[in-house]
Coordinates of C-alpha atoms and ligand atoms in Angstrom, one line a residue:
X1 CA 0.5 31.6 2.2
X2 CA 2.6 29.3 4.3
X3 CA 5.7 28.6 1.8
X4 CA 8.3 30.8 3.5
X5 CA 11.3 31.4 1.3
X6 CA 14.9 31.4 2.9
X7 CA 18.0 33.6 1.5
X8 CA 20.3 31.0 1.1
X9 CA 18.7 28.6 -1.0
X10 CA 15.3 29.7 -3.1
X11 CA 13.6 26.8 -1.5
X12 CA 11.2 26.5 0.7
X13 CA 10.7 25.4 4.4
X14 CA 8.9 21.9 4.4
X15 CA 5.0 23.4 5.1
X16 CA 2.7 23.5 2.8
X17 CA -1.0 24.4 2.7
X18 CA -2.6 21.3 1.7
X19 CA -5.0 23.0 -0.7
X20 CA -5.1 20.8 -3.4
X21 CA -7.3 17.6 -3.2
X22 CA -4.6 14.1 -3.4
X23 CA -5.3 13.0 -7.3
X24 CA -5.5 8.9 -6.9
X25 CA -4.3 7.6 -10.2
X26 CA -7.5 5.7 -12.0
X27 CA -7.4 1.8 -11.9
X28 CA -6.1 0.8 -15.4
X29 CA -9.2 -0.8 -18.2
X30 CA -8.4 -4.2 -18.6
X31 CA -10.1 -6.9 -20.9
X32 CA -10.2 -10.3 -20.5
X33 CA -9.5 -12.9 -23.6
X34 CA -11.5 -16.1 -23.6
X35 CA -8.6 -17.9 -22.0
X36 CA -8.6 -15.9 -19.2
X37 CA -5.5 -13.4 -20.0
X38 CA -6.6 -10.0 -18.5
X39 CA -5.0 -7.4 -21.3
X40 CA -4.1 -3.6 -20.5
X41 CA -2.8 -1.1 -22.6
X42 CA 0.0 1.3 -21.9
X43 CA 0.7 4.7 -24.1
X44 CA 3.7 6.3 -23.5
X45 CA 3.5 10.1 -24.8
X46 CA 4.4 13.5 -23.8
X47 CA 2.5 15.8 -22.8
X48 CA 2.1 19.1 -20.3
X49 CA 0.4 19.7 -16.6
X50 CA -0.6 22.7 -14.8
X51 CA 0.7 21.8 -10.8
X52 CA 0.0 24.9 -10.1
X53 CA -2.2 27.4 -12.1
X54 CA -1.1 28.9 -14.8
X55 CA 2.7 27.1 -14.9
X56 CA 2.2 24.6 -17.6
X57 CA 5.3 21.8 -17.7
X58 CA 5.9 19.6 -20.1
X59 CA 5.8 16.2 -18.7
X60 CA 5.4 12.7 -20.0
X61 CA 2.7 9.8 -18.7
X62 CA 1.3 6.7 -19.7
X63 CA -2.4 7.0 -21.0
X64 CA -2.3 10.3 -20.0
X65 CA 0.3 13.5 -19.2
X66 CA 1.8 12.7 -16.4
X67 CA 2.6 9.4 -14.2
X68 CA 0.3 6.0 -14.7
X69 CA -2.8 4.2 -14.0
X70 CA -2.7 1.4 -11.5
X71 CA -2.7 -1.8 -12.7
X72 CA -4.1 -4.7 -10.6
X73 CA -3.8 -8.6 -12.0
X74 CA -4.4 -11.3 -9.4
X75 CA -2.5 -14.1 -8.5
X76 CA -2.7 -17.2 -11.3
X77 CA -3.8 -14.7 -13.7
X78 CA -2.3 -14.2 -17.3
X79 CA -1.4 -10.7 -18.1
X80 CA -0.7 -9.1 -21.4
X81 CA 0.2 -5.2 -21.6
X82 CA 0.6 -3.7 -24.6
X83 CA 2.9 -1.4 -24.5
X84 CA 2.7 1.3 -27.1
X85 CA 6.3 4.0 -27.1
X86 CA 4.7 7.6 -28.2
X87 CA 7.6 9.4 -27.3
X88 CA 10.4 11.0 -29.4
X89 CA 12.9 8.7 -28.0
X90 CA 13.9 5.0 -27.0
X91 CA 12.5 3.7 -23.4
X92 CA 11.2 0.6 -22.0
X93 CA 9.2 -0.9 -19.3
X94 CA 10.1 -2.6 -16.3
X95 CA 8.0 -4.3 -14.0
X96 CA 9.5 -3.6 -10.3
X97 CA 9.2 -6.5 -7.7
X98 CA 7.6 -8.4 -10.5
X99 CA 8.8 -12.3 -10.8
X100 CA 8.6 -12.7 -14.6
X101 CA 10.6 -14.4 -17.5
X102 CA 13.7 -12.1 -18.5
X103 CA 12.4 -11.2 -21.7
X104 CA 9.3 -10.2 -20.4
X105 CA 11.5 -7.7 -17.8
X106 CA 11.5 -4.6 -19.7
X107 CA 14.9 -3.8 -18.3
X108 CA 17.7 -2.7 -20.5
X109 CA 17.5 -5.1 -23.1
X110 CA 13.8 -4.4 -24.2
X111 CA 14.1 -1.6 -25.4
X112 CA 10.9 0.0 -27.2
X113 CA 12.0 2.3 -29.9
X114 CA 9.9 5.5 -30.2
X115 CA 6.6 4.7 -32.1
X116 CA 7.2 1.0 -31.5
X117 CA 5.1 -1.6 -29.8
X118 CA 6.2 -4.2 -27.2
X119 CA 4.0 -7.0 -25.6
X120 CA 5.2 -8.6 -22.5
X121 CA 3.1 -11.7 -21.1
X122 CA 3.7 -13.6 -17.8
X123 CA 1.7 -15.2 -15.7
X124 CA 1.2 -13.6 -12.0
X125 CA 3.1 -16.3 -10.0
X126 CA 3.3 -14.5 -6.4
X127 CA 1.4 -13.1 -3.6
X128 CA -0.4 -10.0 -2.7
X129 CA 2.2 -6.9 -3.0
X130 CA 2.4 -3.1 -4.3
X131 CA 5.1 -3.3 -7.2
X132 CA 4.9 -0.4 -9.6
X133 CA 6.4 -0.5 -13.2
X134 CA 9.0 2.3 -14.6
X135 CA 11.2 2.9 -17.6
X136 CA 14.3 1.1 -17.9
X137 CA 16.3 2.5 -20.8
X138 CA 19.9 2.2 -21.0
X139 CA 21.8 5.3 -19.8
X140 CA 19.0 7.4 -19.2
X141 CA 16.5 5.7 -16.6
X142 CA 16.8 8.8 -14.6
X143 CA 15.5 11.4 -16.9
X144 CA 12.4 9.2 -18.0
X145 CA 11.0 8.4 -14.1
X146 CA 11.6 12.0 -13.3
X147 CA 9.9 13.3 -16.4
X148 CA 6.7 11.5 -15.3
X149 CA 6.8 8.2 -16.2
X150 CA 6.1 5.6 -12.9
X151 CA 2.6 3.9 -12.2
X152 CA 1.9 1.1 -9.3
X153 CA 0.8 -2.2 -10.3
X154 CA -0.9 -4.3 -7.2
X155 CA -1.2 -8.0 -6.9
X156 CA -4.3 -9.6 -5.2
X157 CA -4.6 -12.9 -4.1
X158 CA -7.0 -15.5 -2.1
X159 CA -5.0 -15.7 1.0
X160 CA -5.0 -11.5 1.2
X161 CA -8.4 -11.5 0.4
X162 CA -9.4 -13.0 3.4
X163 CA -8.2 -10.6 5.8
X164 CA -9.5 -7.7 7.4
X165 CA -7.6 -5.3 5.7
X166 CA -8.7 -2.0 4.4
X167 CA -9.4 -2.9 0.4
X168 CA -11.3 -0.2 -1.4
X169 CA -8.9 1.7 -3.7
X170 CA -9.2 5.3 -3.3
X171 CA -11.5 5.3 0.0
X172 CA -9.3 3.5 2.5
X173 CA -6.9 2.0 0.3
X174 CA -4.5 5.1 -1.1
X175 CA -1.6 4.5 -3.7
X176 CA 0.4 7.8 -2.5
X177 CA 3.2 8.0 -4.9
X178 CA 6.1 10.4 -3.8
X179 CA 8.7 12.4 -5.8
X180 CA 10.6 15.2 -5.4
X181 CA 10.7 17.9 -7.9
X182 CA 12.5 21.4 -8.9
X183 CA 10.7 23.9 -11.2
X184 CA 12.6 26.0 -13.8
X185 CA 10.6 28.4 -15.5
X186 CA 8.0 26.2 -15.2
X187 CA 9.5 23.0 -16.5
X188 CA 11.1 20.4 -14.5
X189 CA 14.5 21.2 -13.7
X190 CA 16.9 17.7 -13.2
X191 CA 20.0 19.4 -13.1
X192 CA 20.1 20.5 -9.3
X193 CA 22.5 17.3 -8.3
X194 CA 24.1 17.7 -4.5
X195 CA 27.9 16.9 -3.8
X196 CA 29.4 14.2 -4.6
X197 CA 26.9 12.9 -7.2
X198 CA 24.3 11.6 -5.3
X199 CA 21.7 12.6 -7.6
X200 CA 19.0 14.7 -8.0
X201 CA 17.1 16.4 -5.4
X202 CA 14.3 18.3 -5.5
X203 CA 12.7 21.0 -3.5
X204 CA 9.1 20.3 -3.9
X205 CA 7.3 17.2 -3.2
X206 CA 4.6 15.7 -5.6
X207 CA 2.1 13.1 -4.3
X208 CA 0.4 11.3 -7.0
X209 CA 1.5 14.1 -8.6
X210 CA -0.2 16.7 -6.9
X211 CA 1.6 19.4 -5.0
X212 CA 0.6 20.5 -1.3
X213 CA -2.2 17.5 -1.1
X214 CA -5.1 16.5 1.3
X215 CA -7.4 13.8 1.5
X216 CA -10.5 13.2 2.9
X217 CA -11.0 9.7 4.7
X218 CA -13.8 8.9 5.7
X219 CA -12.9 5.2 7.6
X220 CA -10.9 4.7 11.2
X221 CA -8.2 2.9 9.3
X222 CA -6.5 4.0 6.0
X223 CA -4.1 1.9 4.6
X224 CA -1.6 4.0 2.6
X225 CA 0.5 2.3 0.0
X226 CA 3.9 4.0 0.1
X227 CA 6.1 4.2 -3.2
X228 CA 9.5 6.2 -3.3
X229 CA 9.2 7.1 -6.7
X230 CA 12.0 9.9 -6.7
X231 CA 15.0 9.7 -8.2
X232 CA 17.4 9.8 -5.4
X233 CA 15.7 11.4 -2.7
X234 CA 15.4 9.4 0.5
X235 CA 12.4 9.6 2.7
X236 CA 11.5 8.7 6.8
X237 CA 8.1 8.8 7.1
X238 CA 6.5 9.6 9.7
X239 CA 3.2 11.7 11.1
X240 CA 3.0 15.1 12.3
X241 CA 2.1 13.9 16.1
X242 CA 4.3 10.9 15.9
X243 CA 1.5 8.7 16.1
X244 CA 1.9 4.7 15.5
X245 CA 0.8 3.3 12.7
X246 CA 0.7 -0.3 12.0
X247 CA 3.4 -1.6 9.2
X248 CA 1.6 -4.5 7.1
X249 CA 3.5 -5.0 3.8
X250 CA 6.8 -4.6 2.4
X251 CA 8.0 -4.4 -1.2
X252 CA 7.0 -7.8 -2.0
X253 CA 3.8 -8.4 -0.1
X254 CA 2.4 -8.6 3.5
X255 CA 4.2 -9.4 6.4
X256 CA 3.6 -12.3 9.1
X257 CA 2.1 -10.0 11.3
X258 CA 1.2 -5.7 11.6
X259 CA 4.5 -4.0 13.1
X260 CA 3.8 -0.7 15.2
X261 CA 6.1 1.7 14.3
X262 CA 6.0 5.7 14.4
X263 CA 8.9 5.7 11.0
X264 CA 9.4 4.2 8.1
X265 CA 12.0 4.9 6.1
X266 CA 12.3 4.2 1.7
X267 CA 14.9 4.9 -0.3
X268 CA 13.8 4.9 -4.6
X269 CA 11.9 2.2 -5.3
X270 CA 11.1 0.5 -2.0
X271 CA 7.3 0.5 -0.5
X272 CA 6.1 0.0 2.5
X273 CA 1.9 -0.5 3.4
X274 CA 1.0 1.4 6.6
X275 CA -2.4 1.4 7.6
X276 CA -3.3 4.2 10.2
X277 CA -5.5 5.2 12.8
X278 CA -8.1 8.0 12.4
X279 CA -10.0 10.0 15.3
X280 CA -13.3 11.7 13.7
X281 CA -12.9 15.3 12.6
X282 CA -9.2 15.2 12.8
X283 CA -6.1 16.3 10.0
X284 CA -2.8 14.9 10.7
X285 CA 0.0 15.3 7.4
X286 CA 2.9 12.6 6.9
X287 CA 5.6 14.1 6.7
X288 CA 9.4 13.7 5.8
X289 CA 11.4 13.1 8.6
X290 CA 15.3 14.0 9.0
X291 CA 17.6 11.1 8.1
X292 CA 19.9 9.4 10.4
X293 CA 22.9 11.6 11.3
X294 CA 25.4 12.2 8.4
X295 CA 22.3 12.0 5.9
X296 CA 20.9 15.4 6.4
X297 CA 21.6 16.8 2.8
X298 CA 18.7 14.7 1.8
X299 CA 16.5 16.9 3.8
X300 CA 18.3 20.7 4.2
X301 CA 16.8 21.6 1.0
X302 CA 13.3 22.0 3.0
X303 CA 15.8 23.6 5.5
X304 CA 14.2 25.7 8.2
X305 CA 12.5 24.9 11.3
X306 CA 12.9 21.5 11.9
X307 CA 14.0 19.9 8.9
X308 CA 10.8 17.9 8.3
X309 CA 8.5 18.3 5.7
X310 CA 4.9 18.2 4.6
X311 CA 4.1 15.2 2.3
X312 CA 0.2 14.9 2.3
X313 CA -2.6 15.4 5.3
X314 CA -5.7 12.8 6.0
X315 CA -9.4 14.9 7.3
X316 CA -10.9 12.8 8.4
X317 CA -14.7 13.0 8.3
X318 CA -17.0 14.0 11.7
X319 CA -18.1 10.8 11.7
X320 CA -16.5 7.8 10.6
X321 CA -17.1 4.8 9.6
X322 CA -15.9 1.8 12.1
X323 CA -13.1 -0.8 11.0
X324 CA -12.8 -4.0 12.5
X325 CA -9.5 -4.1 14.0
X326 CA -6.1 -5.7 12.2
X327 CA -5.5 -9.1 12.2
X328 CA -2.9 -10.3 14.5
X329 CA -1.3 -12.2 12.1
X330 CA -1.5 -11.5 8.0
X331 CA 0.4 -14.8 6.3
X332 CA 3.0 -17.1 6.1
X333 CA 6.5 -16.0 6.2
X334 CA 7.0 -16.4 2.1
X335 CA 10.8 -15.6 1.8
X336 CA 14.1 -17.8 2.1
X337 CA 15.8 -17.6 5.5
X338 CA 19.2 -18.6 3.9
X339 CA 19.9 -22.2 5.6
X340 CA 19.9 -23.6 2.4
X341 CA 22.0 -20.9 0.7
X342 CA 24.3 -22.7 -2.2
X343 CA 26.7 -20.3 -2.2
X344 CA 27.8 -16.8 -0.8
X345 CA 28.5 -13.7 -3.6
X346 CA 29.8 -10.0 -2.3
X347 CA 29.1 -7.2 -4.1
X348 CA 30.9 -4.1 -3.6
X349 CA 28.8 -0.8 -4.2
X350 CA 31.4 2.5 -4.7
X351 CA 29.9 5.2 -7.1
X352 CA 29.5 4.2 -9.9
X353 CA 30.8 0.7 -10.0
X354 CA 30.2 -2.6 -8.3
X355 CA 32.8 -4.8 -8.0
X356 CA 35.1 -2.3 -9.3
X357 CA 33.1 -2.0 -13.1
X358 CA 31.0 -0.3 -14.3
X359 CA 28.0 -2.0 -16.0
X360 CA 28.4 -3.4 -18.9
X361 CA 25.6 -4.9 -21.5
X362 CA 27.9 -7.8 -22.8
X363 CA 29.1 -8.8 -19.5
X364 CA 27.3 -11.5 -17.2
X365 CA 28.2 -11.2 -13.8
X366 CA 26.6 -13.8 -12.1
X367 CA 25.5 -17.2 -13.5
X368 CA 23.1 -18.8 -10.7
X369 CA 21.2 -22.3 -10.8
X370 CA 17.8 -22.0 -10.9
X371 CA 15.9 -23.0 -7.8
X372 CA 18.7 -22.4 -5.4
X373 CA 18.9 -20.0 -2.7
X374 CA 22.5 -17.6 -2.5
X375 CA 23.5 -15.4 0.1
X376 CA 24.0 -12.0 -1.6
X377 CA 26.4 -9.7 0.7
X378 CA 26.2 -6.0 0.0
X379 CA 28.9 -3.7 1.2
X380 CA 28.7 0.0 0.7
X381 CA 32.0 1.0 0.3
X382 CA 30.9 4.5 0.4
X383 CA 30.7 7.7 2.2
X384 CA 27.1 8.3 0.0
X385 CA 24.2 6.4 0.3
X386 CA 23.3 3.7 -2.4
X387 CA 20.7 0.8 -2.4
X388 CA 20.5 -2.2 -4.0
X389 CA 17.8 -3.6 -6.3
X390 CA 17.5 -7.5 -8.0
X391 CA 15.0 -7.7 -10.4
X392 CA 12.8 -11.0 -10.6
X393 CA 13.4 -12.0 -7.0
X394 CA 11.9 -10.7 -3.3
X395 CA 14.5 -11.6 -1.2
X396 CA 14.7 -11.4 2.9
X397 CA 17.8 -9.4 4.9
X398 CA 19.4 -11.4 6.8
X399 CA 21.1 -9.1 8.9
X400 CA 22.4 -4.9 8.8
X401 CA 25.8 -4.6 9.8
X402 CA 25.8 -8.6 11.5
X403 CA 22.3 -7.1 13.4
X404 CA 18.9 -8.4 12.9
X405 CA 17.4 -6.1 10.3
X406 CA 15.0 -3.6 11.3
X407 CA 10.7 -4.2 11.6
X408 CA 10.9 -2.4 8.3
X409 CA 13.2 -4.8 6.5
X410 CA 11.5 -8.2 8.0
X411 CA 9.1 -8.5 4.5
X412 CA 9.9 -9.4 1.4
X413 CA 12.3 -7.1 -0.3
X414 CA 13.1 -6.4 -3.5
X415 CA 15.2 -3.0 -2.7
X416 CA 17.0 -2.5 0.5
X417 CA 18.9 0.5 1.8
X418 CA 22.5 0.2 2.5
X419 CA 23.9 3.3 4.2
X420 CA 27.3 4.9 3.7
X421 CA 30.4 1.7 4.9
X422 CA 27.3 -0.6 5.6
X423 CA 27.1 -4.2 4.9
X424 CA 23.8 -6.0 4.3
X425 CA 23.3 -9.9 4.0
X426 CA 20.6 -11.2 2.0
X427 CA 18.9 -14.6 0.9
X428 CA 18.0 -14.8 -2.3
X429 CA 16.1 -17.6 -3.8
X430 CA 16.3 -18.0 -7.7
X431 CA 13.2 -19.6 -9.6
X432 CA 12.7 -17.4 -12.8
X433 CA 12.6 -19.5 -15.8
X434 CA 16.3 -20.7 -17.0
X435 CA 17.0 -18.3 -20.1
X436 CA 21.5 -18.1 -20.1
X437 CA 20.4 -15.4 -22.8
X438 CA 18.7 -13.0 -21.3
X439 CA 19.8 -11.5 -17.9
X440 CA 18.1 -9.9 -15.2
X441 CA 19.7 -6.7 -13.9
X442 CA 21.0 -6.1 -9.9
X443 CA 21.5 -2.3 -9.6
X444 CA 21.4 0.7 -7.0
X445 CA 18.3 2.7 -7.5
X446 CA 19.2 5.9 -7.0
X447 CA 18.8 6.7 -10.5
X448 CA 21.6 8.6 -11.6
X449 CA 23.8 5.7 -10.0
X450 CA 22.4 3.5 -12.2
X451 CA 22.5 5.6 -15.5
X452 CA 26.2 6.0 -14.3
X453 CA 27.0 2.5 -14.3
X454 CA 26.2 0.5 -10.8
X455 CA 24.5 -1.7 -12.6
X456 CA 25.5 -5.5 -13.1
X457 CA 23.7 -8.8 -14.6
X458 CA 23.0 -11.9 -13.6
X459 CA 21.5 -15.1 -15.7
X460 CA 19.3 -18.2 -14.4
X461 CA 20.2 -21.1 -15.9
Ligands
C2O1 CU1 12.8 -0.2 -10.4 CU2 15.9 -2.1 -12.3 O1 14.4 -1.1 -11.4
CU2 CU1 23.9 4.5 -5.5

């Protein structure tokens, strides 16, 4: 048994025995309407789940108990979901990364009562990417994600399709979904918040929501599809013998061309497509990686040994098959560079206000034209971590503390990190639909920040 409890904290060191196989969430059933719309259906309910035997937690899930199926719509195409609320109280869903009409957002303003029905349409207007779709309630965002309720939604499209890129979801194509949790008596216990209100952080680590997981690959190259879907915790990926692996994709899609890297590092909600290198017969685990200096409470609850943890190992098969190698280069840079910004906007980030207010739900913050690109500058005025999310939009950093952002942040983005008294410009280019009734939300997504307020709206008019 390789969990080795510590005196100080009933926690665990970060190793783990990887004896439960990786659950991949199932591709969602779609149908398709004679005009083409491709329909799913989404059932929110409650629900329980043994992670480990004979521990049942109450959790909630869409379709099922816990978490979501994937959803996968293609560029051009007309999406419906139906979304059905089976659960005692208010929630909604939001569509992260998605570029959509703000009604269709499923932010704070759609809110599905409990045992009502909501049915967002838009039509997929934006290249291949991993988003993945959340609740968005009012107040209590938080507490629904960490319940259970988070699913990935991918986006194909022709350009994609033609490269070499590993493409067969579940075999060399893995959604791996990462949260942290805490277990109380066997339910999930959100009230373990670290100083100074950073939020929630767990001791355990759920992949796809399986504990201690492995995989077996059976392919040279995996590509992994990273999603931070905790709550506050923030992660630096990396593998166990610091190997390189080849960055494709950021939140919004792919980049111009593979970056070798040996870390990646996502705060909630940010994703990041790796695709990886096996040798036959081998087992290497990502793990969690310590944080840059000053950010090491995010990873002394694993503490022990080195401060890394176990997230999920790859076996690779005796023999595998071969993958042609990556293309050198994957598309067309798709985002704004910020020449043509109209105008500059600074936003403020100190818990849990920006700008110096909290949220409000009858205050417009920003009123933008649509089809112009802004320069968004995004100070954290902080000694805590935050991060900043703009729904609708993938936008490109421009620069981290007046430096040329990082391999990691050279994709489309729709949710950057901005460490403690950091500064982060961004181009943002606004083309969702003019609506000056219905606004799209800006926030940090470290849940609790948001719940608490750090939260602001904008309109496209
Ligand atoms: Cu992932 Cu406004 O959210
Ligand atoms: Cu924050």
């Amino acid at each position: 048994f390789a969990w080795v409890f510590t005196t100080a904290d009933v926690s665990t060191v970060g190793v783990v025995d990887f004896d439960r196989e990786l659950a991949v969430p199932p591709l969602a059933q779609s149908r398709l309407e004679a005009d083409g719309t491709r329909v799913f259906q989404l059932d929110m309910r409650s629900g329980q789940r043994e992670f480990e035997p004979g521990r049942v937690t109450p959790t909630w899930g869409f379709n099922g108990d816990h978490l979501g199926p994937t959803l996968r719509a293609r560029r051009g195409e007309p999406v419906r979901v139906v979304v059905r609320n089976g659960l005692p109280e208010t929630s909604s869903v939001h569509w992260h990364g998605m570029h959509l009409p703000p009604v269709m957002d499923g932010g704070p303003h759609q809110p599905v009562a409990a045992g009502a029905t909501w049915t967002p349409q838009w039509q997929v207007d934006q290249p291949a990417a991993t988003l993945w779709y959340h609740p968005h309630p009012h107040g209590e965002t938080e507490s629904h994600v960490r319940r259970g309720l988070a699913g990935m939604f991918i986006l194909d499209d022709d350009e994609s399709d033609t490269l070499a890129l590993p493409r067969t979801y579940g075999v060399d194509d893995l959604p791996v979904m990462v949260q942290d949790v805490r277990f109380r008596n066997g339910a999930f216990d959100g009230s373990h918040r670290i100083f100074r209100d950073i939020g929630f952080l767990g001791d355990r680590i759920l992949v796809n929501g399986t504990l201690s997981p492995y995989r077996e690959v059976g392919d040279e190259l995996i590509r992994l599809r990273l999603l931070n879907a905790s709550t506050a915790r923030i992660y630096n990926f990396g593998f166990a013998d610091d190997r390189e692996f080849a960055l494709i994709g950021t939140d919004g899609g792919l980049l111009e061309r593979p970056a070798d890297l040996d870390r990646v590092q996502l705060s909630p909600g940010e994703r990041a497509e790796i695709v990886v290198r096996m040798r036959p017969g081998e087992r290497v685990a990502l793990r969690g990686y310590p944080l840059a200096a000053g950010l090491d409470f995010f990873t002394q609850r694993f503490s022990g040994g080195d401060d890394s943890f176990d997230i999920l190992q790859l076996r690779a098969a005796e023999t595998l098959r071969p993958t042609p190698q990556l293309p050198a280069t994957l598309v067309a840079q798709q985002t704004p560079d910020g020449s043509a910004s109209a105008r500059e906007r600074t936003f403020d980030l100190r818990f849990a206000q920006i700008n110096g207010q909290p949220m409000d739900m009858n205050r417009i913050d920003a009123t933008i034209t649509r089809g112009t690109t802004e320069t968004w500058v995004v100070r954290n005025a902080d000694g805590m971590p935050h991060n900043f999310h703009i729904h609708d939009v993938q936008f490109r950093v421009l620069s981290v503390d007046g430096s040329a952002p990082p391999a990691a942040l050279r994709g489309p983005k729709d949710t950057v990190y901005i460490g403690p008294n950091s500064t982060v410009r961004l181009a943002v280019r606004f083309d969702g639909p003019a609506d000056p009734d219905t606004p799209y939300m800006f926030h940090c997504h470290l849940l609790w920040h948001e719940d608490r307020g750090m939260m602001g709206q904008f309109v496209v008019v």
